[in-house]
Short mmCIF file of C-alpha atoms in Angstrom, two decimals:
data_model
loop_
_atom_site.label_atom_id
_atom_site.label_comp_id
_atom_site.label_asym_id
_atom_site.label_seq_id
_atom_site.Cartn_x
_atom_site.Cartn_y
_atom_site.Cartn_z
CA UNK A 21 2.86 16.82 34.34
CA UNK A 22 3.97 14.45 31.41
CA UNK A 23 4.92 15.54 28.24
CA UNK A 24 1.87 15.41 25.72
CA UNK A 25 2.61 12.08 23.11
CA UNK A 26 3.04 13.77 19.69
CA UNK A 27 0.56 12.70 17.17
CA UNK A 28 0.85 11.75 13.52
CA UNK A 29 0.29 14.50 10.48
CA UNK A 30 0.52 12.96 6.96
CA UNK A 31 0.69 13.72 3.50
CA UNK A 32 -0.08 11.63 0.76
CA UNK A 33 0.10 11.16 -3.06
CA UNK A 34 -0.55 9.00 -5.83
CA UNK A 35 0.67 7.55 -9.00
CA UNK A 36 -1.72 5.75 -11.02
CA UNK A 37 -3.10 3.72 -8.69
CA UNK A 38 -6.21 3.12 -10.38
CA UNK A 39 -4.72 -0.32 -12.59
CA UNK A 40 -4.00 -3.75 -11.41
CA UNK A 41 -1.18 -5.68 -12.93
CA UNK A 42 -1.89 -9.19 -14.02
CA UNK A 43 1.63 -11.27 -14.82
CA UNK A 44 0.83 -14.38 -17.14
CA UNK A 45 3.70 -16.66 -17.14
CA UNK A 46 2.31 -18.77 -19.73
CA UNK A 47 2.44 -15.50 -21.84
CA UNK A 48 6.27 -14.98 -20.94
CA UNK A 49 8.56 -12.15 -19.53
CA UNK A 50 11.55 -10.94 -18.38
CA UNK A 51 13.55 -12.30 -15.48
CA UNK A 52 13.14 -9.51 -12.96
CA UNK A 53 16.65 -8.04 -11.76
CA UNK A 54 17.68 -9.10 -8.60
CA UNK A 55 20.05 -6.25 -7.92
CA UNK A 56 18.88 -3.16 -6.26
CA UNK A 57 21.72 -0.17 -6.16
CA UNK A 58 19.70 2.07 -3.55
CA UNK A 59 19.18 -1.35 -1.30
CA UNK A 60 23.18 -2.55 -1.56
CA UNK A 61 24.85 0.76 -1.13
CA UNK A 62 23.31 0.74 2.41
CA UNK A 63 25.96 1.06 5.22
CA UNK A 64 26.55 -1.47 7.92
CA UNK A 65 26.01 0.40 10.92
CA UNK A 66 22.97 -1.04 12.71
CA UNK A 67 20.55 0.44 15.65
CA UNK A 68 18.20 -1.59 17.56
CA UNK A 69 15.48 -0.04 19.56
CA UNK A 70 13.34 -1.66 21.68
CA UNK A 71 11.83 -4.94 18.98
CA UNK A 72 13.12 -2.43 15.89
CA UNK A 73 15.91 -3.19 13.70
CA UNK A 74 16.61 -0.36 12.17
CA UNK A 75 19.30 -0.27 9.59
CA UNK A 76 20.98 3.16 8.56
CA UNK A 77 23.45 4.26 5.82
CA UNK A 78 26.62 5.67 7.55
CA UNK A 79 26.92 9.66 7.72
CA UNK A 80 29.52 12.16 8.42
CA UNK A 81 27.44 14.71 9.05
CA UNK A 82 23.61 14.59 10.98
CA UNK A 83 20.94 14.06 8.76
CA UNK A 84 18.30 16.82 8.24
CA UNK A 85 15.42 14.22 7.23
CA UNK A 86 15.64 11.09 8.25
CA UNK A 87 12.79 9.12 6.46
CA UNK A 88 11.66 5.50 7.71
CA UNK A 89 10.85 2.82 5.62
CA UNK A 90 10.03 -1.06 5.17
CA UNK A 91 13.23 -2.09 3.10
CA UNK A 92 11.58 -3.96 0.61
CA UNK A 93 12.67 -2.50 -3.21
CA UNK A 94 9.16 -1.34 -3.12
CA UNK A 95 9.65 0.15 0.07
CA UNK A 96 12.81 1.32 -1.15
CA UNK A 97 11.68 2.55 -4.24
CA UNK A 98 8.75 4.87 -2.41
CA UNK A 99 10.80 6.15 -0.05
CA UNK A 100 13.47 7.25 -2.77
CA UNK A 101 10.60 8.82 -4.74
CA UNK A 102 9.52 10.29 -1.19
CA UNK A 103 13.54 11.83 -1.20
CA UNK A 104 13.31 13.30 -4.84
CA UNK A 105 10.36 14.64 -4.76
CA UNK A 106 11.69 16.81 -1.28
CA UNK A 107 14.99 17.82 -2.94
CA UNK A 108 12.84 19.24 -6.24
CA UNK A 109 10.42 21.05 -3.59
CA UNK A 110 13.49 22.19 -1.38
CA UNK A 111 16.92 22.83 -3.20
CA UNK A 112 18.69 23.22 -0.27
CA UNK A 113 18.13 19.56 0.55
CA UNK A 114 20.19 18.23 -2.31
CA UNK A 115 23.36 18.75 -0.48
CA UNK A 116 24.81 14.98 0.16
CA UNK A 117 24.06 13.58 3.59
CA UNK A 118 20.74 16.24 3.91
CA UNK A 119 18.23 13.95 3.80
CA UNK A 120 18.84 9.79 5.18
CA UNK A 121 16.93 6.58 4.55
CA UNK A 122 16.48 4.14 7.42
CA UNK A 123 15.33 0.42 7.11
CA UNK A 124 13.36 -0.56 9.66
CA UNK A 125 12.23 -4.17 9.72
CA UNK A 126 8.38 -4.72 10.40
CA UNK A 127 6.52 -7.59 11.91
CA UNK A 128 4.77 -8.59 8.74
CA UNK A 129 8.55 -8.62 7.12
CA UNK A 130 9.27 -11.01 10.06
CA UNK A 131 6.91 -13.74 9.78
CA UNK A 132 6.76 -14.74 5.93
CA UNK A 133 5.74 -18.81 6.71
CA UNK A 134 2.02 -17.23 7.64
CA UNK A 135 -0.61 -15.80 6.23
CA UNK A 136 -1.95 -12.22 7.18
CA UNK A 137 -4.46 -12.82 8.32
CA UNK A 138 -3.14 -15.96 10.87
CA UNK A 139 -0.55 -12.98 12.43
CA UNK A 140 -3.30 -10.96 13.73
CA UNK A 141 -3.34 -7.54 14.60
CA UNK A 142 -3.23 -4.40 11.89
CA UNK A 143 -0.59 -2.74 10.87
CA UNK A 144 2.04 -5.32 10.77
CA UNK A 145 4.00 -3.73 7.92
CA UNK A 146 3.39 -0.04 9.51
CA UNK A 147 3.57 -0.23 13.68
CA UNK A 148 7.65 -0.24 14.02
CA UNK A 149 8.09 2.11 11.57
CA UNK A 150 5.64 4.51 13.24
CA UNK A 151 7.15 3.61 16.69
CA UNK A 152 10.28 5.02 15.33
CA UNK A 153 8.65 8.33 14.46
CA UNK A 154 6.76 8.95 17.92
CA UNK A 155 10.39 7.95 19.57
CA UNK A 156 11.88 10.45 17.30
CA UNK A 157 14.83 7.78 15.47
CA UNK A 158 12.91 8.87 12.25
CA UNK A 159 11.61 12.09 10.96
CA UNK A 160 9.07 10.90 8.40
CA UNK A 161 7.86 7.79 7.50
CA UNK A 162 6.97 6.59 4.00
CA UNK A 163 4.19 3.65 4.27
CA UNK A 164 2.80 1.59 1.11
CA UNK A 165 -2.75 -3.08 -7.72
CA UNK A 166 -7.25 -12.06 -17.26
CA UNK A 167 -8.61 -14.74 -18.25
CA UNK A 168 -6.60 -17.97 -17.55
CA UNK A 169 -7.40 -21.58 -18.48
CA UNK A 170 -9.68 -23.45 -16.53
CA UNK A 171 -8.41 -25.39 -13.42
CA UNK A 172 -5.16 -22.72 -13.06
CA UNK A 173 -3.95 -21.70 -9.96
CA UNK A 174 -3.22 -17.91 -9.05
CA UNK A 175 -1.20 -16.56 -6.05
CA UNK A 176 -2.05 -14.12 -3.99
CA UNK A 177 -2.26 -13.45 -0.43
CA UNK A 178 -5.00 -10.87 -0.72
CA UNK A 179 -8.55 -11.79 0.71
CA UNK A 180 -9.83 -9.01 -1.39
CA UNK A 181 -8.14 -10.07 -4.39
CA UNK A 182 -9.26 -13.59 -4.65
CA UNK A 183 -12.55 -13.21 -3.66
CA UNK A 184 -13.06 -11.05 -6.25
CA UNK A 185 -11.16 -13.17 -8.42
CA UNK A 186 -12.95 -16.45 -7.57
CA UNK A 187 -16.45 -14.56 -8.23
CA UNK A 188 -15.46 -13.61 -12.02
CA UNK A 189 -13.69 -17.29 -12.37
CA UNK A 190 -14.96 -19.67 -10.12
CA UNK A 191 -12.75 -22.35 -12.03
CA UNK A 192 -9.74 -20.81 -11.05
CA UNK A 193 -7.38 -22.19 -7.77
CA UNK A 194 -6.10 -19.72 -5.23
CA UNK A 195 -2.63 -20.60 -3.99
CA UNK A 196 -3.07 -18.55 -0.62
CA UNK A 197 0.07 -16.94 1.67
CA UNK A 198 1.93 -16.47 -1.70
CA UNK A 199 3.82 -13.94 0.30
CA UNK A 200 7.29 -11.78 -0.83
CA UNK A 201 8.31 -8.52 -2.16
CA UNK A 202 7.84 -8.35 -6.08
CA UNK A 203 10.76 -9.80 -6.81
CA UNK A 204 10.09 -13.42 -4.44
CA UNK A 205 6.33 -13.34 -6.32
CA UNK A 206 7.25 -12.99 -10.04
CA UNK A 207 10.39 -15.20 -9.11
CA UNK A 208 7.96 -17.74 -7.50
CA UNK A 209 5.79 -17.37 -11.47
CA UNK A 210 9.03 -18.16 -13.07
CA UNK A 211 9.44 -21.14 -11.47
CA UNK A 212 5.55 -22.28 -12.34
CA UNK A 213 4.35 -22.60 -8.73
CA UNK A 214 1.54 -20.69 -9.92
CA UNK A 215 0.41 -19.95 -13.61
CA UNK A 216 -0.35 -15.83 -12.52
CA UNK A 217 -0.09 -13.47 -9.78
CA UNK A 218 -2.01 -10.13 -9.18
CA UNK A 219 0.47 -6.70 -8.46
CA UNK A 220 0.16 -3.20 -8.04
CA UNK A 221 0.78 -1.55 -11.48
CA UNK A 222 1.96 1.91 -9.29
CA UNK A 223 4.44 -0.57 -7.42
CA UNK A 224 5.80 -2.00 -10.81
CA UNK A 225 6.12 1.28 -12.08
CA UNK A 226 7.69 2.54 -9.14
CA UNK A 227 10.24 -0.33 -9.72
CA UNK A 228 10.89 0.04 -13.63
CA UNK A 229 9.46 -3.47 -13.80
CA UNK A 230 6.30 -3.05 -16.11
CA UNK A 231 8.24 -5.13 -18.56
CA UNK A 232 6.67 -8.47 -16.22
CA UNK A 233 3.05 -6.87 -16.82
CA UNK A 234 1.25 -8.92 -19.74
CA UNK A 235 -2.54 -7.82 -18.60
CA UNK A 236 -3.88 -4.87 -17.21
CA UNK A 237 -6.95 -5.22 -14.68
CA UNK A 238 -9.26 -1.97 -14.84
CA UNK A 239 -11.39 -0.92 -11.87
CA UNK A 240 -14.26 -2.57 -13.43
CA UNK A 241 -12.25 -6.05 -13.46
CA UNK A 242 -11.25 -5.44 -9.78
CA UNK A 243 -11.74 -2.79 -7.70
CA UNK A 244 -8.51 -1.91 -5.32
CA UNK A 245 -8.00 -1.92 -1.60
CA UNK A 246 -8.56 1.56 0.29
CA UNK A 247 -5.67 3.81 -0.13
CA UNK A 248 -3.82 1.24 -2.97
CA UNK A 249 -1.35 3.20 -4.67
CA UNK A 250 -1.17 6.58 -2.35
CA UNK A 251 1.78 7.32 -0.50
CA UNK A 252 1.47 8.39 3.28
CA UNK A 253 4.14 10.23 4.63
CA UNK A 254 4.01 10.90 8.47
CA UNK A 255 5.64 13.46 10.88
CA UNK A 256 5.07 14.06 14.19
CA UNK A 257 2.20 16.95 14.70
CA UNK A 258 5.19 18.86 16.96
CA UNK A 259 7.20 19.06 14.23
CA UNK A 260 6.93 22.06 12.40
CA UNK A 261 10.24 22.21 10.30
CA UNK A 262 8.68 18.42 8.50
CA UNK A 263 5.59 19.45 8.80
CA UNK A 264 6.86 22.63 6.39
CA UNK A 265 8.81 20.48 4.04
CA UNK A 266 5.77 17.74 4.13
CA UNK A 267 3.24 20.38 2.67
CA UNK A 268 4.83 20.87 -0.55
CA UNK A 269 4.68 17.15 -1.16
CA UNK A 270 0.95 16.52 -0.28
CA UNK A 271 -1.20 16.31 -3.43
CA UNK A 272 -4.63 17.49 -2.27
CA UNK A 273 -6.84 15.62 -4.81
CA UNK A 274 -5.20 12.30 -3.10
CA UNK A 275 -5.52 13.60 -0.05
CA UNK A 276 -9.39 13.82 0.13
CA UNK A 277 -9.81 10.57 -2.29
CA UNK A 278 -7.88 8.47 0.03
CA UNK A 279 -10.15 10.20 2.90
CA UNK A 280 -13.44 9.27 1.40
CA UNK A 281 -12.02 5.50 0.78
CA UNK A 282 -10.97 5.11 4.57
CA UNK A 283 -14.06 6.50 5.96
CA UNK A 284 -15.78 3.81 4.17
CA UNK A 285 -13.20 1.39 5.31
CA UNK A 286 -13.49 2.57 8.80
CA UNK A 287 -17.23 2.47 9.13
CA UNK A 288 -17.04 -1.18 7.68
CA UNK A 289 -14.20 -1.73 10.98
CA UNK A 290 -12.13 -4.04 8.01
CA UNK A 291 -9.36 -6.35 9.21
CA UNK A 292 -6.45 -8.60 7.55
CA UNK A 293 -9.95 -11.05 7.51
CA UNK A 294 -12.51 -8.78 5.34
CA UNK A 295 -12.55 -8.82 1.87
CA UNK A 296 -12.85 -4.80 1.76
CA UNK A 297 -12.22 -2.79 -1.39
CA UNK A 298 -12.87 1.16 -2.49
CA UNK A 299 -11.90 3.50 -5.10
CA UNK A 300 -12.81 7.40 -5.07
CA UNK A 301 -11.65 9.33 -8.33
CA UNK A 302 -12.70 12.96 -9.73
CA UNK A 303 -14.96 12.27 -12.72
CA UNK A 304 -15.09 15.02 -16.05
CA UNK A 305 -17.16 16.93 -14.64
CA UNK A 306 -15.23 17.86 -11.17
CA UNK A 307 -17.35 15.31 -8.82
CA UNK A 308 -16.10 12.52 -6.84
CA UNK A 309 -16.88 9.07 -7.69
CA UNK A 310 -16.65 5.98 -5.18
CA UNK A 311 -16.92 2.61 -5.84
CA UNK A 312 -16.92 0.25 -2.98
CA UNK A 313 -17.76 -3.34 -2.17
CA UNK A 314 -17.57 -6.21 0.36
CA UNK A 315 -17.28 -9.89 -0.82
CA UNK A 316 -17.63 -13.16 1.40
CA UNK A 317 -13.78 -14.85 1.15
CA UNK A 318 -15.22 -17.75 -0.48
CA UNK A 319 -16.03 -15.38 -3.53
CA UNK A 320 -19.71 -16.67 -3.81
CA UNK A 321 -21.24 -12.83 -3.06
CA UNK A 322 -19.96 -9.83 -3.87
CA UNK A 323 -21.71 -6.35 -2.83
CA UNK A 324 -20.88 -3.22 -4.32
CA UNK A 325 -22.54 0.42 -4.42
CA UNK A 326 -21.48 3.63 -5.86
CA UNK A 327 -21.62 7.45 -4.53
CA UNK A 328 -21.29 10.34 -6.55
CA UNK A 329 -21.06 13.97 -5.02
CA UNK A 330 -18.96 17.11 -4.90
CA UNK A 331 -15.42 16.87 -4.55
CA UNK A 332 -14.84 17.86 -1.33
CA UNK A 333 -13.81 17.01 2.49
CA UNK A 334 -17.17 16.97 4.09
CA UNK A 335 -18.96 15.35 1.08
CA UNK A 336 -16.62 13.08 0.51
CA UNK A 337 -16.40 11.45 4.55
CA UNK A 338 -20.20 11.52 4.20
CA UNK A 339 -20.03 10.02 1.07
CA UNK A 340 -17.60 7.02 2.33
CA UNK A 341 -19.59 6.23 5.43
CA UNK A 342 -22.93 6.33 3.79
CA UNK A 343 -21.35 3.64 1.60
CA UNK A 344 -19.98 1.71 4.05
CA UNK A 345 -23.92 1.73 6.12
CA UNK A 346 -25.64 0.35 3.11
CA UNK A 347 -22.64 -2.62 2.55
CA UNK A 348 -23.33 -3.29 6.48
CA UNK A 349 -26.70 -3.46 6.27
CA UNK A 350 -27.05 -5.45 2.96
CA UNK A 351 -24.13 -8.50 3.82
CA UNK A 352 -25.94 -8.55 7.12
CA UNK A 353 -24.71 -10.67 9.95
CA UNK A 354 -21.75 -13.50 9.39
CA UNK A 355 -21.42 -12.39 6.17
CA UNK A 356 -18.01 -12.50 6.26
CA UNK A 357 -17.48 -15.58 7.72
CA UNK A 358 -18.41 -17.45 4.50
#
């Protein structure tokens, strides 16, 4: 008899996820800082595993948590957070050398001279690093949203974010595969190869850098991809001693927002190629609120409904795949091949 392939528990949460950052160059900003001090005091002793570069600060002593993570500053920054957030939960992990961050290098970090959607495949920025969990090299793994003049031209690599944008301002250009961390992308603005770019405002706050930000996007301006924002930490489902330390960290509210979202995600089967977004949110009153859409790539249609119920787990699945029929059955067939 083989031994049973452990499966994947997460945890999740979620720091104002709900805004879109907007950074005008024509309205100016700071140079963002090119220097990260949790990315350069890395050590230089390197692993490789199978297609998996994984790159691990040097330790004396073994590691109690090792958490895996993409080592972008974002990345970076998350998975810090991820480390902080464990030693305020668990006191006894403050001790140097308790808990370790590894870099592991995905495929989407990889190939930067294509867009998405060209690679193929999901999870390019998440498969190695979960490969490293099942294998056991890791322990967790941390994986991670105005008006311009007429004629200007906006990077992003998002599908979802420039059909959307296109729909509102058909004038603008899209410069498409404007691919990088933050840093390459507002460094990219700087040098005027495009007049604006559209980030995360919970990834610019994660990175001090809402200095760059000169408009903020509400979810009525553009409406976020599933999950934007949440954290998901993994463990394997054998695991118990993570599994312990993961369930202080989970924030439940996330948990069953980010739920709803991907149960209307999954019901709509979206790829790199579908312009797919969804927000769920508890309203004054205690219910849950999702707003979802689909939009053709070319921007010219944009669908959208909106579910209101009680906030909780059954509700809430029901709630995203209901939303996710009536998109389906509205866009109809080849919609998103427009």
């Amino acid at each position: 008899m083989g031994t049973a392939m452990p499966t994947v528990n997460q945890a999740h949460f979620r720091i104002n996820s709900n805004l879109t950052a907007a950074s005008v160059s024509a309205l100016g900003f700071s140079s963002p800082n090119s220097g990260n001090s949790s990315a350069s005091s890395r050590g230089s002793s390197f692993v490789t595993r199978a297609s998996v570069a994984v790159e691990e600060k040097t330790q004396t002593e073994a590691a109690l948590i090792r958490i895996g993570t993409r080592g972008s500053p974002l990345a970076l920054a998350q998975a810090h957070e991820t480390r902080d957030k464990l030693i305020e939960s668990h006191p006894e992990l403050a001790e140097e050398g308790a808990i370790r961050i590894v870099i592991i290098k995905t495929t989407g970090d990889k190939i930067l001279s294509q867009p998405l959607a060209d690679i193929g495949g999901k999870g390019l920025f998440t498969k190695e690093i979960d490969e490293a969990l099942i294998n056991g090299d890791i322990d967790i793994a941390v994986h991670s949203m105005k008006d311009l003049p007429e004629g200007s031209i906006v990077g992003t690599a998002s599908l979802r974010r420039k059909s959307q944008l296109l729909n509102r301002y058909p004038s603008l250009k899209v410069l498409e595969n404007f691919r990088g961390n933050v840093q390459t992308r507002l460094r990219k603005l700087k040098e005027g190869v495009v007049q604006a770019t559209l980030l995360a405002l919970a990834g610019l706050k994660r990175l001090n850098m809402t200095e760059n930000v000169t408009c903020v996007l509400s979810i009525d301006d553009m409406l976020p991809a599933v999950a934007q924002g949440a954290i998901g930490i993994a463990c394997r489902s054998d695991d118990e001693k993570m599994a312990t330390y993961l369930a202080s960290l989970n924030h439940e509210e996330t948990r069953l927002a980010v739920a709803c979202e991907r149960a209307f995600l999954e019901k709509l089967e979206g790829s790199c190629r579908t312009p797919i977004a969804g927000y769920a949110r508890r309203d004054e009153d205690g219910n849950c609120i999702l707003k979802a859409l689909v939009a053709s790539p070319d921007g010219s249609q944009v669908l959208e409904t909106t579910r209101r119920g009680p906030y909780a787990f059954d509700d809430m699945m029901n709630m995203g795949v209901d939303a996710g029929e009536e998109l389906l059955s509205r866009a109809g067939p080849g919609f998103f091949n427009r």
